[in-house]
Amino acid sequence: MVDHRLCRLSVRDDELELAGPPAALRALSRLLRQHAAPVEVAVTGGVVSQKVTAGPLLVSLEGGTTLRLTGGRECLDIIWGALDGLAEQAETADDRTVHRHLHIEHSPGDEYRSPDSVPLIIVADWPEV
């Protein structure tokens, strides 16, 4: 089993990026999905912290190295589904040199993502050979 710690958190110009090989993204998704209680998961470059609450998905950065995710389970599923879906896209892609990515951010009229969220990019990549 591939370890979720192969995922990497980086911050550039108030933009968060969570990247990793497909199997690591899936491992992180599984770990986050199984917790109803607050959880903190170590990844390379920081921590992914999740708390199930009422309301829309709120993505924030704390202390420069903690990606904090809060919201109802149906809203957190946006993150879990993105991790799984992106892993699937990367694994079935003909060209692995192009890293698949997804933007998670609020848009006007969106009731599932908080307008107070910071943009998050999730990237599926492959280890260097």
mmCIF file with all atom_site columns, C-alpha atoms in Angstrom:
data_model
loop_
_atom_site.group_PDB
_atom_site.id
_atom_site.type_symbol
_atom_site.label_atom_id
_atom_site.label_alt_id
_atom_site.label_comp_id
_atom_site.label_asym_id
_atom_site.label_entity_id
_atom_site.label_seq_id
_atom_site.pdbx_PDB_ins_code
_atom_site.Cartn_x
_atom_site.Cartn_y
_atom_site.Cartn_z
_atom_site.occupancy
_atom_site.B_iso_or_equiv
_atom_site.pdbx_formal_charge
_atom_site.auth_seq_id
_atom_site.auth_comp_id
_atom_site.auth_asym_id
_atom_site.auth_atom_id
_atom_site.pdbx_PDB_model_num
ATOM 1   C CA . MET A 1 1   ? 0.000   0.000  0.000   1.00 0.00 ? 1   MET A CA 1
ATOM 2   C CA . VAL A 1 2   ? 1.306   3.450  -0.909  1.00 0.00 ? 2   VAL A CA 1
ATOM 3   C CA . ASP A 1 3   ? 1.631   5.942  1.883   1.00 0.00 ? 3   ASP A CA 1
ATOM 4   C CA . HIS A 1 4   ? -0.381  9.195  1.947   1.00 0.00 ? 4   HIS A CA 1
ATOM 5   C CA . ARG A 1 5   ? 2.816   10.925 3.135   1.00 0.00 ? 5   ARG A CA 1
ATOM 6   C CA . LEU A 1 6   ? 4.031   10.873 -0.475  1.00 0.00 ? 6   LEU A CA 1
ATOM 7   C CA . CYS A 1 7   ? 1.565   13.737 -1.003  1.00 0.00 ? 7   CYS A CA 1
ATOM 8   C CA . ARG A 1 8   ? 3.174   17.176 -0.882  1.00 0.00 ? 8   ARG A CA 1
ATOM 9   C CA . LEU A 1 9   ? 1.784   20.491 0.353   1.00 0.00 ? 9   LEU A CA 1
ATOM 10  C CA . SER A 1 10  ? 3.214   23.717 -1.031  1.00 0.00 ? 10  SER A CA 1
ATOM 11  C CA . VAL A 1 11  ? 2.188   27.359 -0.790  1.00 0.00 ? 11  VAL A CA 1
ATOM 12  C CA . ARG A 1 12  ? 2.876   29.973 -3.464  1.00 0.00 ? 12  ARG A CA 1
ATOM 13  C CA . ASP A 1 13  ? 1.445   33.485 -3.488  1.00 0.00 ? 13  ASP A CA 1
ATOM 14  C CA . ASP A 1 14  ? -1.539  32.584 -1.266  1.00 0.00 ? 14  ASP A CA 1
ATOM 15  C CA . GLU A 1 15  ? -2.290  29.585 -3.471  1.00 0.00 ? 15  GLU A CA 1
ATOM 16  C CA . LEU A 1 16  ? -2.169  26.114 -2.001  1.00 0.00 ? 16  LEU A CA 1
ATOM 17  C CA . GLU A 1 17  ? -1.107  23.044 -3.917  1.00 0.00 ? 17  GLU A CA 1
ATOM 18  C CA . LEU A 1 18  ? -1.577  19.468 -2.786  1.00 0.00 ? 18  LEU A CA 1
ATOM 19  C CA . ALA A 1 19  ? 0.266   17.082 -5.109  1.00 0.00 ? 19  ALA A CA 1
ATOM 20  C CA . GLY A 1 20  ? 1.275   13.472 -5.253  1.00 0.00 ? 20  GLY A CA 1
ATOM 21  C CA . PRO A 1 21  ? 1.297   10.263 -7.209  1.00 0.00 ? 21  PRO A CA 1
ATOM 22  C CA . PRO A 1 22  ? -2.141  8.743  -7.860  1.00 0.00 ? 22  PRO A CA 1
ATOM 23  C CA . ALA A 1 23  ? -1.858  5.978  -5.253  1.00 0.00 ? 23  ALA A CA 1
ATOM 24  C CA . ALA A 1 24  ? -0.840  8.494  -2.557  1.00 0.00 ? 24  ALA A CA 1
ATOM 25  C CA . LEU A 1 25  ? -3.778  10.773 -3.439  1.00 0.00 ? 25  LEU A CA 1
ATOM 26  C CA . ARG A 1 26  ? -6.111  7.784  -3.089  1.00 0.00 ? 26  ARG A CA 1
ATOM 27  C CA . ALA A 1 27  ? -4.554  6.829  0.257   1.00 0.00 ? 27  ALA A CA 1
ATOM 28  C CA . LEU A 1 28  ? -5.081  10.380 1.538   1.00 0.00 ? 28  LEU A CA 1
ATOM 29  C CA . SER A 1 29  ? -8.693  10.375 0.319   1.00 0.00 ? 29  SER A CA 1
ATOM 30  C CA . ARG A 1 30  ? -9.393  7.066  2.099   1.00 0.00 ? 30  ARG A CA 1
ATOM 31  C CA . LEU A 1 31  ? -7.851  8.330  5.314   1.00 0.00 ? 31  LEU A CA 1
ATOM 32  C CA . LEU A 1 32  ? -9.802  11.600 5.312   1.00 0.00 ? 32  LEU A CA 1
ATOM 33  C CA . ARG A 1 33  ? -13.069 9.941  4.292   1.00 0.00 ? 33  ARG A CA 1
ATOM 34  C CA . GLN A 1 34  ? -13.008 7.457  7.178   1.00 0.00 ? 34  GLN A CA 1
ATOM 35  C CA . HIS A 1 35  ? -12.793 10.101 9.922   1.00 0.00 ? 35  HIS A CA 1
ATOM 36  C CA . ALA A 1 36  ? -15.853 11.751 11.416  1.00 0.00 ? 36  ALA A CA 1
ATOM 37  C CA . ALA A 1 37  ? -13.769 13.197 14.250  1.00 0.00 ? 37  ALA A CA 1
ATOM 38  C CA . PRO A 1 38  ? -11.176 15.906 13.579  1.00 0.00 ? 38  PRO A CA 1
ATOM 39  C CA . VAL A 1 39  ? -8.006  14.471 12.061  1.00 0.00 ? 39  VAL A CA 1
ATOM 40  C CA . GLU A 1 40  ? -4.545  15.765 11.188  1.00 0.00 ? 40  GLU A CA 1
ATOM 41  C CA . VAL A 1 41  ? -2.574  13.918 8.533   1.00 0.00 ? 41  VAL A CA 1
ATOM 42  C CA . ALA A 1 42  ? 1.142   14.495 7.965   1.00 0.00 ? 42  ALA A CA 1
ATOM 43  C CA . VAL A 1 43  ? 2.193   14.979 4.348   1.00 0.00 ? 43  VAL A CA 1
ATOM 44  C CA . THR A 1 44  ? 5.495   16.167 2.913   1.00 0.00 ? 44  THR A CA 1
ATOM 45  C CA . GLY A 1 45  ? 5.747   19.899 3.582   1.00 0.00 ? 45  GLY A CA 1
ATOM 46  C CA . GLY A 1 46  ? 2.957   20.122 6.139   1.00 0.00 ? 46  GLY A CA 1
ATOM 47  C CA . VAL A 1 47  ? -0.276  18.775 7.510   1.00 0.00 ? 47  VAL A CA 1
ATOM 48  C CA . VAL A 1 48  ? -3.773  18.251 6.126   1.00 0.00 ? 48  VAL A CA 1
ATOM 49  C CA . SER A 1 49  ? -6.276  18.924 8.899   1.00 0.00 ? 49  SER A CA 1
ATOM 50  C CA . GLN A 1 50  ? -9.951  18.048 8.536   1.00 0.00 ? 50  GLN A CA 1
ATOM 51  C CA . LYS A 1 51  ? -12.940 18.754 10.754  1.00 0.00 ? 51  LYS A CA 1
ATOM 52  C CA . VAL A 1 52  ? -16.493 17.747 9.879   1.00 0.00 ? 52  VAL A CA 1
ATOM 53  C CA . THR A 1 53  ? -18.824 20.655 10.652  1.00 0.00 ? 53  THR A CA 1
ATOM 54  C CA . ALA A 1 54  ? -22.060 22.058 9.300   1.00 0.00 ? 54  ALA A CA 1
ATOM 55  C CA . GLY A 1 55  ? -21.894 24.252 6.253   1.00 0.00 ? 55  GLY A CA 1
ATOM 56  C CA . PRO A 1 56  ? -19.906 24.627 3.065   1.00 0.00 ? 56  PRO A CA 1
ATOM 57  C CA . LEU A 1 57  ? -16.333 23.544 2.400   1.00 0.00 ? 57  LEU A CA 1
ATOM 58  C CA . LEU A 1 58  ? -13.836 26.000 3.825   1.00 0.00 ? 58  LEU A CA 1
ATOM 59  C CA . VAL A 1 59  ? -10.233 25.636 2.666   1.00 0.00 ? 59  VAL A CA 1
ATOM 60  C CA . SER A 1 60  ? -7.728  27.662 4.666   1.00 0.00 ? 60  SER A CA 1
ATOM 61  C CA . LEU A 1 61  ? -4.046  27.807 5.522   1.00 0.00 ? 61  LEU A CA 1
ATOM 62  C CA . GLU A 1 62  ? -2.898  27.984 9.133   1.00 0.00 ? 62  GLU A CA 1
ATOM 63  C CA . GLY A 1 63  ? 0.621   28.627 10.293  1.00 0.00 ? 63  GLY A CA 1
ATOM 64  C CA . GLY A 1 64  ? 1.981   28.447 6.766   1.00 0.00 ? 64  GLY A CA 1
ATOM 65  C CA . THR A 1 65  ? 2.050   24.620 6.686   1.00 0.00 ? 65  THR A CA 1
ATOM 66  C CA . THR A 1 66  ? -1.412  23.369 7.696   1.00 0.00 ? 66  THR A CA 1
ATOM 67  C CA . LEU A 1 67  ? -4.068  22.915 5.045   1.00 0.00 ? 67  LEU A CA 1
ATOM 68  C CA . ARG A 1 68  ? -7.326  23.108 7.025   1.00 0.00 ? 68  ARG A CA 1
ATOM 69  C CA . LEU A 1 69  ? -10.505 21.619 5.547   1.00 0.00 ? 69  LEU A CA 1
ATOM 70  C CA . THR A 1 70  ? -13.852 22.093 7.287   1.00 0.00 ? 70  THR A CA 1
ATOM 71  C CA . GLY A 1 71  ? -17.441 21.571 6.219   1.00 0.00 ? 71  GLY A CA 1
ATOM 72  C CA . GLY A 1 72  ? -20.255 19.081 6.083   1.00 0.00 ? 72  GLY A CA 1
ATOM 73  C CA . ARG A 1 73  ? -19.458 15.565 4.831   1.00 0.00 ? 73  ARG A CA 1
ATOM 74  C CA . GLU A 1 74  ? -21.229 16.255 1.525   1.00 0.00 ? 74  GLU A CA 1
ATOM 75  C CA . CYS A 1 75  ? -19.031 19.333 1.058   1.00 0.00 ? 75  CYS A CA 1
ATOM 76  C CA . LEU A 1 76  ? -15.822 17.609 2.165   1.00 0.00 ? 76  LEU A CA 1
ATOM 77  C CA . ASP A 1 77  ? -16.670 15.000 -0.454  1.00 0.00 ? 77  ASP A CA 1
ATOM 78  C CA . ILE A 1 78  ? -15.615 17.645 -2.991  1.00 0.00 ? 78  ILE A CA 1
ATOM 79  C CA . ILE A 1 79  ? -12.028 17.131 -1.774  1.00 0.00 ? 79  ILE A CA 1
ATOM 80  C CA . TRP A 1 80  ? -12.268 13.352 -1.393  1.00 0.00 ? 80  TRP A CA 1
ATOM 81  C CA . GLY A 1 81  ? -13.838 12.968 -4.824  1.00 0.00 ? 81  GLY A CA 1
ATOM 82  C CA . ALA A 1 82  ? -11.247 15.267 -6.391  1.00 0.00 ? 82  ALA A CA 1
ATOM 83  C CA . LEU A 1 83  ? -8.390  13.211 -4.934  1.00 0.00 ? 83  LEU A CA 1
ATOM 84  C CA . ASP A 1 84  ? -9.898  9.938  -6.201  1.00 0.00 ? 84  ASP A CA 1
ATOM 85  C CA . GLY A 1 85  ? -11.008 11.319 -9.570  1.00 0.00 ? 85  GLY A CA 1
ATOM 86  C CA . LEU A 1 86  ? -7.696  12.951 -10.318 1.00 0.00 ? 86  LEU A CA 1
ATOM 87  C CA . ALA A 1 87  ? -5.854  9.743  -9.434  1.00 0.00 ? 87  ALA A CA 1
ATOM 88  C CA . GLU A 1 88  ? -8.103  7.878  -11.875 1.00 0.00 ? 88  GLU A CA 1
ATOM 89  C CA . GLN A 1 89  ? -7.501  10.429 -14.642 1.00 0.00 ? 89  GLN A CA 1
ATOM 90  C CA . ALA A 1 90  ? -3.739  10.231 -14.180 1.00 0.00 ? 90  ALA A CA 1
ATOM 91  C CA . GLU A 1 91  ? -3.675  6.436  -14.145 1.00 0.00 ? 91  GLU A CA 1
ATOM 92  C CA . THR A 1 92  ? -5.712  6.126  -17.326 1.00 0.00 ? 92  THR A CA 1
ATOM 93  C CA . ALA A 1 93  ? -3.938  8.934  -19.217 1.00 0.00 ? 93  ALA A CA 1
ATOM 94  C CA . ASP A 1 94  ? -1.971  8.011  -22.317 1.00 0.00 ? 94  ASP A CA 1
ATOM 95  C CA . ASP A 1 95  ? 0.558   10.780 -21.659 1.00 0.00 ? 95  ASP A CA 1
ATOM 96  C CA . ARG A 1 96  ? 1.960   10.733 -18.131 1.00 0.00 ? 96  ARG A CA 1
ATOM 97  C CA . THR A 1 97  ? 4.207   13.729 -18.783 1.00 0.00 ? 97  THR A CA 1
ATOM 98  C CA . VAL A 1 98  ? 1.173   16.012 -18.445 1.00 0.00 ? 98  VAL A CA 1
ATOM 99  C CA . HIS A 1 99  ? 0.239   16.314 -14.774 1.00 0.00 ? 99  HIS A CA 1
ATOM 100 C CA . ARG A 1 100 ? -3.523  16.262 -14.255 1.00 0.00 ? 100 ARG A CA 1
ATOM 101 C CA . HIS A 1 101 ? -4.761  18.962 -11.903 1.00 0.00 ? 101 HIS A CA 1
ATOM 102 C CA . LEU A 1 102 ? -7.976  20.357 -10.472 1.00 0.00 ? 102 LEU A CA 1
ATOM 103 C CA . HIS A 1 103 ? -8.827  23.744 -8.974  1.00 0.00 ? 103 HIS A CA 1
ATOM 104 C CA . ILE A 1 104 ? -10.998 23.831 -5.857  1.00 0.00 ? 104 ILE A CA 1
ATOM 105 C CA . GLU A 1 105 ? -12.292 27.353 -5.305  1.00 0.00 ? 105 GLU A CA 1
ATOM 106 C CA . HIS A 1 106 ? -15.483 29.291 -4.687  1.00 0.00 ? 106 HIS A CA 1
ATOM 107 C CA . SER A 1 107 ? -17.398 30.828 -7.559  1.00 0.00 ? 107 SER A CA 1
ATOM 108 C CA . PRO A 1 108 ? -20.423 33.151 -7.321  1.00 0.00 ? 108 PRO A CA 1
ATOM 109 C CA . GLY A 1 109 ? -23.616 31.272 -6.455  1.00 0.00 ? 109 GLY A CA 1
ATOM 110 C CA . ASP A 1 110 ? -21.700 28.226 -5.182  1.00 0.00 ? 110 ASP A CA 1
ATOM 111 C CA . GLU A 1 111 ? -23.369 27.008 -1.986  1.00 0.00 ? 111 GLU A CA 1
ATOM 112 C CA . TYR A 1 112 ? -20.984 24.075 -1.481  1.00 0.00 ? 112 TYR A CA 1
ATOM 113 C CA . ARG A 1 113 ? -17.731 26.077 -1.173  1.00 0.00 ? 113 ARG A CA 1
ATOM 114 C CA . SER A 1 114 ? -17.266 28.971 1.218   1.00 0.00 ? 114 SER A CA 1
ATOM 115 C CA . PRO A 1 115 ? -16.438 32.380 -0.282  1.00 0.00 ? 115 PRO A CA 1
ATOM 116 C CA . ASP A 1 116 ? -13.816 32.655 2.485   1.00 0.00 ? 116 ASP A CA 1
ATOM 117 C CA . SER A 1 117 ? -11.863 29.695 1.065   1.00 0.00 ? 117 SER A CA 1
ATOM 118 C CA . VAL A 1 118 ? -8.422  30.093 -0.420  1.00 0.00 ? 118 VAL A CA 1
ATOM 119 C CA . PRO A 1 119 ? -7.843  28.480 -3.831  1.00 0.00 ? 119 PRO A CA 1
ATOM 120 C CA . LEU A 1 120 ? -6.512  24.915 -3.712  1.00 0.00 ? 120 LEU A CA 1
ATOM 121 C CA . ILE A 1 121 ? -4.940  23.080 -6.636  1.00 0.00 ? 121 ILE A CA 1
ATOM 122 C CA . ILE A 1 122 ? -4.729  19.300 -6.444  1.00 0.00 ? 122 ILE A CA 1
ATOM 123 C CA . VAL A 1 123 ? -2.132  17.754 -8.759  1.00 0.00 ? 123 VAL A CA 1
ATOM 124 C CA . ALA A 1 124 ? -1.638  14.117 -9.721  1.00 0.00 ? 124 ALA A CA 1
ATOM 125 C CA . ASP A 1 125 ? 1.934   13.504 -10.796 1.00 0.00 ? 125 ASP A CA 1
ATOM 126 C CA . TRP A 1 126 ? 4.288   10.593 -11.172 1.00 0.00 ? 126 TRP A CA 1
ATOM 127 C CA . PRO A 1 127 ? 7.577   10.074 -9.374  1.00 0.00 ? 127 PRO A CA 1
ATOM 128 C CA . GLU A 1 128 ? 10.631  10.930 -11.423 1.00 0.00 ? 128 GLU A CA 1
ATOM 129 C CA . VAL A 1 129 ? 12.067  7.847  -13.103 1.00 0.00 ? 129 VAL A CA 1
#
